[in-house]
Structure formats: structure tokens, C-alpha cells
CSV table of C-alpha atoms in Angstrom, one decimal:
chain,number,residue,atom,x,y,z
A,1,MET,CA,19.1,68.4,5.3
A,2,ASN,CA,22.5,67.9,7.0
A,3,LEU,CA,21.2,64.8,8.7
A,4,ILE,CA,20.1,63.3,5.4
A,5,PHE,CA,23.4,64.1,3.8
A,6,PHE,CA,25.3,62.5,6.8
A,7,VAL,CA,23.1,59.3,6.7
A,8,PHE,CA,23.7,59.1,2.9
A,9,LEU,CA,27.4,59.5,3.4
A,10,CYS,CA,27.5,56.8,6.0
A,11,PHE,CA,25.5,54.5,3.8
A,12,ILE,CA,28.0,55.0,0.9
A,13,LEU,CA,31.0,54.4,3.2
A,14,LEU,CA,29.4,51.2,4.5
A,15,LEU,CA,28.8,50.0,0.9
A,16,ILE,CA,32.4,50.7,0.0
A,17,ILE,CA,33.7,48.8,3.1
A,18,ILE,CA,31.4,45.8,2.2
A,19,VAL,CA,32.6,45.8,-1.4
A,20,LEU,CA,36.3,46.0,-0.4
A,21,TYR,CA,35.8,43.2,2.1
A,22,LEU,CA,34.2,41.0,-0.5
A,23,ILE,CA,37.0,41.7,-3.0
A,24,PHE,CA,39.7,40.9,-0.5
A,25,SER,CA,38.0,37.8,0.8
A,26,ARG,CA,37.7,36.5,-2.8
A,27,LYS,CA,41.4,37.0,-3.4
A,28,THR,CA,42.1,35.2,-0.1
A,29,ASN,CA,39.9,32.3,-1.2
A,30,THR,CA,41.6,32.2,-4.6
A,31,VAL,CA,45.0,31.9,-3.0
A,32,LYS,CA,43.8,29.1,-0.8
A,33,LYS,CA,42.4,27.2,-3.8
A,34,GLU,CA,45.7,27.6,-5.6
A,35,GLU,CA,47.6,26.4,-2.5
A,36,ILE,CA,45.3,23.3,-2.3
A,37,ILE,CA,45.9,22.6,-6.0
A,38,ASN,CA,49.7,22.9,-5.5
A,39,VAL,CA,49.5,20.5,-2.5
A,40,GLU,CA,47.5,18.0,-4.5
A,41,LYS,CA,50.0,18.2,-7.3
A,42,LYS,CA,52.9,17.5,-4.8
A,43,GLN,CA,51.0,14.5,-3.4
A,44,LYS,CA,50.6,13.1,-6.9
A,45,GLU,CA,54.3,13.0,-7.6
A,46,LYS,CA,55.3,10.1,-9.7
A,47,ILE,CA,56.4,7.1,-7.7
A,48,LYS,CA,59.9,6.0,-8.6
A,49,ILE,CA,60.3,2.3,-9.1
A,50,SER,CA,63.7,2.3,-7.5
A,51,GLU,CA,62.2,3.6,-4.3
A,52,LEU,CA,59.3,1.2,-4.0
A,53,PRO,CA,58.9,-0.4,-0.6
A,54,ILE,CA,59.2,-4.2,-0.8
A,55,PRO,CA,58.8,-6.8,2.0
A,56,SER,CA,62.2,-7.4,3.4
A,57,LYS,CA,62.0,-11.2,2.9
A,58,ILE,CA,61.5,-10.5,-0.9
A,59,GLU,CA,64.3,-7.9,-0.9
A,60,SER,CA,66.7,-10.5,0.5
A,61,PHE,CA,65.9,-13.0,-2.3
A,62,SER,CA,69.0,-14.1,-4.3
A,63,THR,CA,68.9,-13.3,-8.0
A,64,SER,CA,68.1,-16.9,-8.9
A,65,THR,CA,65.3,-17.1,-6.3
A,66,LEU,CA,63.7,-13.9,-7.5
A,67,LEU,CA,63.9,-15.1,-11.2
A,68,LYS,CA,62.5,-18.5,-10.3
A,69,ALA,CA,59.6,-17.0,-8.4
A,70,SER,CA,58.9,-14.5,-11.1
A,71,THR,CA,59.0,-17.2,-13.8
A,72,LYS,CA,56.5,-19.3,-11.8
A,73,ILE,CA,54.2,-16.3,-11.5
A,74,PHE,CA,54.5,-15.7,-15.3
A,75,ASP,CA,53.6,-19.4,-15.9
A,76,ILE,CA,50.5,-18.9,-13.8
A,77,PHE,CA,49.7,-15.7,-15.7
A,78,LYS,CA,50.0,-17.6,-19.0
A,79,ALA,CA,47.9,-20.5,-17.7
A,80,ILE,CA,45.1,-18.2,-16.8
A,81,ASP,CA,45.0,-17.1,-20.4
A,82,TYR,CA,44.1,-13.4,-20.0
A,83,ALA,CA,44.7,-12.8,-23.7
A,84,ASN,CA,41.5,-14.6,-24.5
A,85,ARG,CA,39.3,-13.2,-21.7
A,86,SER,CA,36.7,-10.5,-22.1
A,87,GLU,CA,37.9,-7.1,-21.1
A,88,HIS,CA,35.3,-7.0,-18.3
A,89,SER,CA,36.6,-10.3,-16.7
A,90,LEU,CA,40.1,-8.7,-16.6
A,91,ASN,CA,39.0,-6.4,-13.8
A,92,LYS,CA,38.5,-9.1,-11.2
A,93,ILE,CA,41.0,-8.8,-8.4
A,94,GLU,CA,42.9,-12.1,-8.5
A,95,TRP,CA,46.5,-11.3,-7.6
A,96,HIS,CA,47.8,-11.0,-4.0
A,97,SER,CA,50.3,-8.6,-2.5
A,98,TRP,CA,53.0,-11.2,-2.2
A,99,GLN,CA,53.0,-12.0,-5.9
A,100,VAL,CA,52.8,-8.3,-6.9
A,101,SER,CA,55.7,-7.6,-4.5
A,102,ILE,CA,57.9,-10.2,-6.2
A,103,LEU,CA,57.1,-8.7,-9.6
A,104,LEU,CA,57.9,-5.2,-8.4
A,105,GLN,CA,61.1,-6.4,-6.9
A,106,LEU,CA,62.0,-7.9,-10.3
A,107,LEU,CA,61.2,-4.5,-11.9
A,108,LYS,CA,63.1,-2.6,-9.2
A,109,THR,CA,66.3,-4.7,-9.5
A,110,ASN,CA,66.1,-4.4,-13.3
A,111,TYR,CA,66.8,-8.1,-13.9
A,112,ASN,CA,65.5,-9.6,-17.2
A,113,LEU,CA,62.9,-12.2,-17.0
A,114,ASN,CA,63.9,-14.9,-19.5
A,115,VAL,CA,60.6,-16.5,-20.4
A,116,GLU,CA,59.1,-17.5,-23.7
A,117,VAL,CA,56.7,-14.7,-24.7
A,118,SER,CA,54.4,-14.3,-27.6
A,119,LYS,CA,51.9,-11.7,-28.6
A,120,ASN,CA,49.2,-14.3,-27.7
A,121,ASN,CA,50.2,-14.0,-24.0
A,122,PHE,CA,48.7,-10.5,-23.7
A,123,HIS,CA,45.2,-9.2,-24.1
A,124,PRO,CA,44.8,-6.9,-27.2
A,125,PHE,CA,43.9,-3.9,-24.9
A,126,LEU,CA,47.7,-3.6,-24.2
A,127,TYR,CA,48.5,-3.1,-27.9
A,128,ARG,CA,45.8,-0.5,-28.3
A,129,MET,CA,47.2,1.8,-25.6
A,130,ASN,CA,49.7,4.5,-26.4
A,131,LYS,CA,52.8,4.8,-24.4
A,132,GLU,CA,51.6,7.8,-22.3
A,133,GLU,CA,48.3,6.0,-21.3
A,134,PHE,CA,50.3,2.8,-20.5
A,135,LEU,CA,52.7,4.6,-18.3
A,136,ARG,CA,49.8,6.5,-16.6
A,137,GLN,CA,48.3,3.2,-15.7
A,138,VAL,CA,51.6,1.9,-14.4
A,139,ASP,CA,51.8,4.9,-12.1
A,140,GLU,CA,48.3,4.2,-10.8
A,141,ILE,CA,49.3,0.6,-10.1
A,142,LEU,CA,52.4,1.7,-8.2
A,143,GLU,CA,50.4,4.3,-6.3
A,144,LYS,CA,47.8,1.6,-5.4
A,145,TYR,CA,50.6,-0.7,-4.2
A,146,VAL,CA,52.3,2.0,-2.1
A,147,CYS,CA,49.0,3.0,-0.5
A,148,GLU,CA,47.5,-0.4,0.2
A,149,VAL,CA,50.4,-2.8,0.9
A,150,ASN,CA,51.9,-3.0,4.3
A,151,VAL,CA,55.4,-4.4,3.6
A,152,LYS,CA,55.9,-5.3,7.3
A,153,ARG,CA,53.3,-8.0,7.1
A,154,THR,CA,54.2,-11.7,6.9
A,155,LYS,CA,54.2,-13.7,3.7
A,156,ASP,CA,51.0,-15.5,4.8
A,157,GLU,CA,49.3,-12.2,5.5
A,158,LEU,CA,50.4,-10.8,2.1
A,159,CYS,CA,49.2,-13.9,0.3
A,160,LYS,CA,45.7,-13.3,1.7
A,161,ASP,CA,45.7,-9.7,0.7
A,162,MET,CA,44.2,-9.6,-2.8
A,163,LEU,CA,45.5,-6.5,-4.6
A,164,LEU,CA,45.5,-6.4,-8.3
A,165,SER,CA,43.3,-7.5,-11.2
A,166,GLY,CA,44.3,-9.5,-14.2
A,167,ARG,CA,44.4,-6.2,-16.2
A,168,GLU,CA,46.8,-4.6,-13.8
A,169,VAL,CA,49.1,-7.7,-13.6
A,170,SER,CA,49.0,-7.8,-17.5
A,171,ILE,CA,50.3,-4.3,-17.5
A,172,LEU,CA,53.0,-5.1,-15.0
A,173,PHE,CA,54.2,-8.1,-17.0
A,174,PHE,CA,54.1,-6.2,-20.2
A,175,LEU,CA,56.2,-3.5,-18.5
A,176,ILE,CA,58.7,-6.0,-17.1
A,177,LEU,CA,59.1,-7.7,-20.5
A,178,ASN,CA,59.3,-4.5,-22.5
A,179,LYS,CA,60.9,-2.1,-20.0
A,180,LYS,CA,63.8,-1.1,-22.3
A,181,SER,CA,61.4,0.4,-24.8
A,182,LEU,CA,58.8,1.7,-22.3
A,183,LEU,CA,61.0,3.3,-19.6
A,184,LYS,CA,63.3,5.3,-21.9
């Protein structure tokens, strides 16, 4: 009888040890998941426009050169007539890293682009977005730029590197032309 009692006692102790192990291992896993989530949140920090990396050649543009280049890019944007395209066709990647870098430098330096603008220059999807959604999409564009553009490459290389869609460039131009009300 003592032997049966001893085996039973050992069995109960073994069960208690297993249960305690499972409880503590779950807490450890929970902490690890929380740490992973915190790391992901830190990696998703908002990119500051003022800290965007820009090719040095574009950074050295004079104000007039930057404004002329940006105006030419806006003229191309208007000529493509994104405002009258289907939403699906706006997703085609058509803008290269050099052009995008010029636009971001304009945004970064906070110069005003003095171009003739009307509501007809922009697709209606821009007017349907609320400010938070718009700014979230701007953040995604900036993140894409930072992750995909090597600013040390030459102008010719950056001109071959297709980066943004008509939709994304529309968002950038809309931001550039309305930054006072959007970036408050």
C-alpha cells in the first residue's frame, strides 16, 4: 500500500511540475510576442519629411533649378491627365526615382510650387479621402521611397528605376500644393 501511495504522490508531483512549466513557458512566449510587437511599432515610426535622404545632386540644386524642374514634372503630370483616368489605370508604375526625388526635395525644402492648378488636375479619389487616410498614404509613399531608392546612384540609374504610380504621384503633388492645410 505504501508503494501505491508513493507512486501516486510521484505522479501528482510530476503533474504539478508539468503544469507549472506550461504556465511559465506561456508567460515567456507572451512576453516575447509583446517584445516583437514593440519592435515592429518602433520600425514603423513615421518618416519625417525633413530627414528624407535625397540624391546629393538634387540637394545641391539652386532654388530656381528645383522650382523649374518641379514645374516641368507638374506639366508632365497635367499632360498625362490622371484626373480623367480610371482608378485602376492610376496604379501603373510610371514615375522614376529621379522625378520623385525632385518632388520630395521640393517638399523637404518647403518651397511653394507656383503653378496654375485647378480641381480638374486631380483625380476625384483625392477629394474622397479624409485627411488621416491621405496622410497614411503619404507615409506609405515616403516609406517606399526610403526603402527602395538608393540615393547614391547616378541620375541615369535613378531615371531607369521606376518607383511610383500615377496614384502615388497624384498624392505627392496634392500634398505639395496643399501642404499648409494638410501638414498642420
